[in-house]
Short mmCIF file of C-alpha atoms in Angstrom, two decimals:
data_model
loop_
_atom_site.label_atom_id
_atom_site.label_comp_id
_atom_site.label_asym_id
_atom_site.label_seq_id
_atom_site.Cartn_x
_atom_site.Cartn_y
_atom_site.Cartn_z
CA MET A 1 0.21 0.11 0.05
CA ILE A 2 2.99 2.34 0.70
CA LYS A 3 4.58 1.84 -2.34
CA LEU A 4 1.38 2.29 -4.33
CA ARG A 5 0.96 5.73 -2.64
CA ILE A 6 4.72 6.65 -3.23
CA THR A 7 4.17 5.67 -7.22
CA PHE A 8 1.01 7.84 -6.90
CA LEU A 9 2.72 10.79 -5.31
CA SER A 10 5.30 10.56 -8.24
CA ALA A 11 3.12 10.71 -10.86
CA LEU A 12 1.17 13.39 -9.32
CA ILE A 13 4.41 15.32 -8.80
CA ALA A 14 5.82 14.74 -12.48
CA GLY A 15 2.10 15.61 -13.91
CA VAL A 16 2.04 18.61 -11.85
CA ALA A 17 5.27 19.59 -13.14
CA PHE A 18 5.63 18.18 -16.99
CA ALA A 19 2.21 19.06 -17.79
CA ALA A 20 3.16 22.71 -17.74
CA PRO A 21 6.71 23.13 -18.42
CA ALA A 22 6.98 26.93 -17.49
CA LEU A 23 5.53 26.06 -13.68
CA ALA A 24 8.63 25.19 -11.47
CA LEU A 25 7.49 23.44 -8.39
CA ASP A 26 7.29 25.98 -5.59
CA ASN A 27 9.17 25.60 -2.50
CA PRO A 28 7.82 23.42 -0.03
CA MET A 29 6.71 23.78 3.33
CA MET A 30 7.79 21.16 6.19
CA VAL A 31 5.97 20.03 9.18
CA ASP A 32 7.01 17.69 12.13
CA LEU A 33 4.32 16.64 14.27
CA HIS A 34 4.63 15.82 18.13
CA ALA A 35 2.25 13.78 20.30
CA VAL A 36 0.49 16.40 22.03
CA ASN A 37 1.24 15.28 25.54
CA GLY A 38 4.89 14.24 24.57
CA ALA A 39 7.91 15.43 22.52
CA GLN A 40 8.19 12.12 20.37
CA ARG A 41 8.01 13.10 16.60
CA GLN A 42 4.34 11.28 15.36
CA ALA A 43 4.53 12.29 11.96
CA SER A 44 5.94 14.52 9.21
CA ALA A 45 4.45 16.33 6.37
CA THR A 46 5.39 17.86 3.34
CA ILE A 47 3.14 20.71 1.69
CA PHE A 48 4.11 21.42 -2.09
CA GLY A 49 2.76 22.78 -5.13
CA SER A 50 2.82 24.62 -8.56
CA GLY A 51 0.41 27.42 -9.71
CA SER A 52 -2.98 26.99 -7.96
CA THR A 53 -2.39 23.26 -7.02
CA VAL A 54 -1.42 22.17 -3.51
CA LEU A 55 -0.43 18.53 -2.69
CA VAL A 56 -0.26 17.65 1.35
CA ASN A 57 1.61 14.24 1.89
CA VAL A 58 1.39 13.00 5.47
CA THR A 59 3.13 10.04 6.86
CA ALA A 60 2.66 8.97 10.38
CA GLN A 61 3.65 6.76 13.05
CA ARG A 62 1.40 4.69 15.18
CA ALA A 63 -1.23 7.34 14.72
CA PRO A 64 -5.11 6.36 15.45
CA LYS A 65 -6.43 4.57 12.26
CA ALA A 66 -8.60 6.89 10.10
CA ALA A 67 -7.68 9.92 11.94
CA ALA A 68 -9.05 13.37 10.58
CA VAL A 69 -6.23 15.59 9.07
CA THR A 70 -6.48 19.27 9.24
CA LEU A 71 -4.35 22.55 8.53
CA ASN A 72 -5.75 25.34 11.34
CA ASP A 73 -5.20 29.04 11.25
CA GLY A 74 -3.51 29.18 14.87
CA ASP A 75 -0.46 27.53 16.05
CA CYS A 76 -0.29 24.23 18.04
CA ALA A 77 -0.49 26.38 21.50
CA LYS A 78 -3.61 27.41 20.16
CA PRO A 79 -4.80 25.61 17.05
CA GLY A 80 -7.84 27.74 16.22
CA ASP A 81 -10.16 27.27 13.09
CA ILE A 82 -9.63 24.86 10.42
CA ALA A 83 -8.35 26.61 7.31
CA PHE A 84 -7.98 23.73 5.28
CA ALA A 85 -9.63 19.85 6.33
CA LEU A 86 -7.40 17.03 4.74
CA SER A 87 -7.73 13.40 3.56
CA ALA A 88 -7.93 11.38 6.83
CA LEU A 89 -5.08 9.14 7.43
CA ASP A 90 -4.94 5.49 6.02
CA ASP A 91 -2.68 2.86 7.06
CA ASN A 92 -0.56 6.30 8.45
CA GLN A 93 -0.35 7.88 5.24
CA SER A 94 -2.78 10.92 3.66
CA LEU A 95 -1.91 12.50 0.85
CA THR A 96 -4.62 15.51 -0.55
CA LYS A 97 -4.75 17.83 -3.14
CA LEU A 98 -5.86 21.49 -2.45
CA GLU A 99 -6.81 23.61 -5.40
CA HIS A 100 -5.39 26.64 -3.91
CA PRO A 101 -2.12 28.33 -4.83
CA LEU A 102 0.85 27.29 -1.99
CA ALA A 103 0.98 31.05 -1.01
CA ASP A 104 -2.79 30.94 0.30
CA ILE A 105 -1.45 27.78 2.23
CA ALA A 106 0.87 29.74 3.90
CA VAL A 107 -1.29 32.52 5.02
CA LYS A 108 -3.82 30.70 6.46
CA ALA A 109 -2.40 27.09 7.83
CA LYS A 110 -0.10 27.80 10.48
CA SER A 111 -0.30 24.53 12.25
CA MET A 112 -1.31 20.69 11.34
CA VAL A 113 -3.24 18.69 13.29
CA ILE A 114 -3.60 14.84 13.75
CA HIS A 115 -6.82 14.34 15.42
CA GLN A 116 -7.66 11.33 17.71
CA THR A 117 -10.62 9.72 15.47
CA SER A 118 -12.11 10.85 12.11
CA SER A 119 -14.29 13.55 13.32
CA LEU A 120 -12.67 16.98 12.58
CA THR A 121 -13.43 18.05 16.20
CA SER A 122 -12.30 15.43 18.29
CA PRO A 123 -9.06 16.45 20.13
CA ALA A 124 -5.37 16.45 18.90
CA PHE A 125 -3.38 13.52 19.01
CA ALA A 126 -0.35 15.06 17.16
CA CYS A 127 0.44 19.05 16.09
CA GLY A 128 3.11 20.07 14.23
CA ASN A 129 3.67 24.02 13.49
CA VAL A 130 3.62 24.81 9.32
CA SER A 131 7.05 26.31 8.07
CA SER A 132 7.98 27.54 5.00
#
């Protein structure tokens, strides 16, 4: 399943990069997510895009099954409102395509939250501040 996701991700990147040769992938934003009640890293994410399309790839370790993943407008100390709801984790992976320029994501998303359940309103399992 992971190999299939990596192949799919590679194909999406190639499609974005080669479908419009004049467009280059923007600088990616990286996120390290840590357990809410501990310092251990639970997941990592890469947010990258070209033009008006952004891909968000999340890889987690030992995360709750089918956990909701969101980009929020506050930092991990106070995540605030959901700016973007992402695909739920499936086998500790999530890949989401957003139809927004990377610059919009950078302005609106200050943190990424992996929730304890599939509900977008469930408490955070892990959180990471988004940095460009």
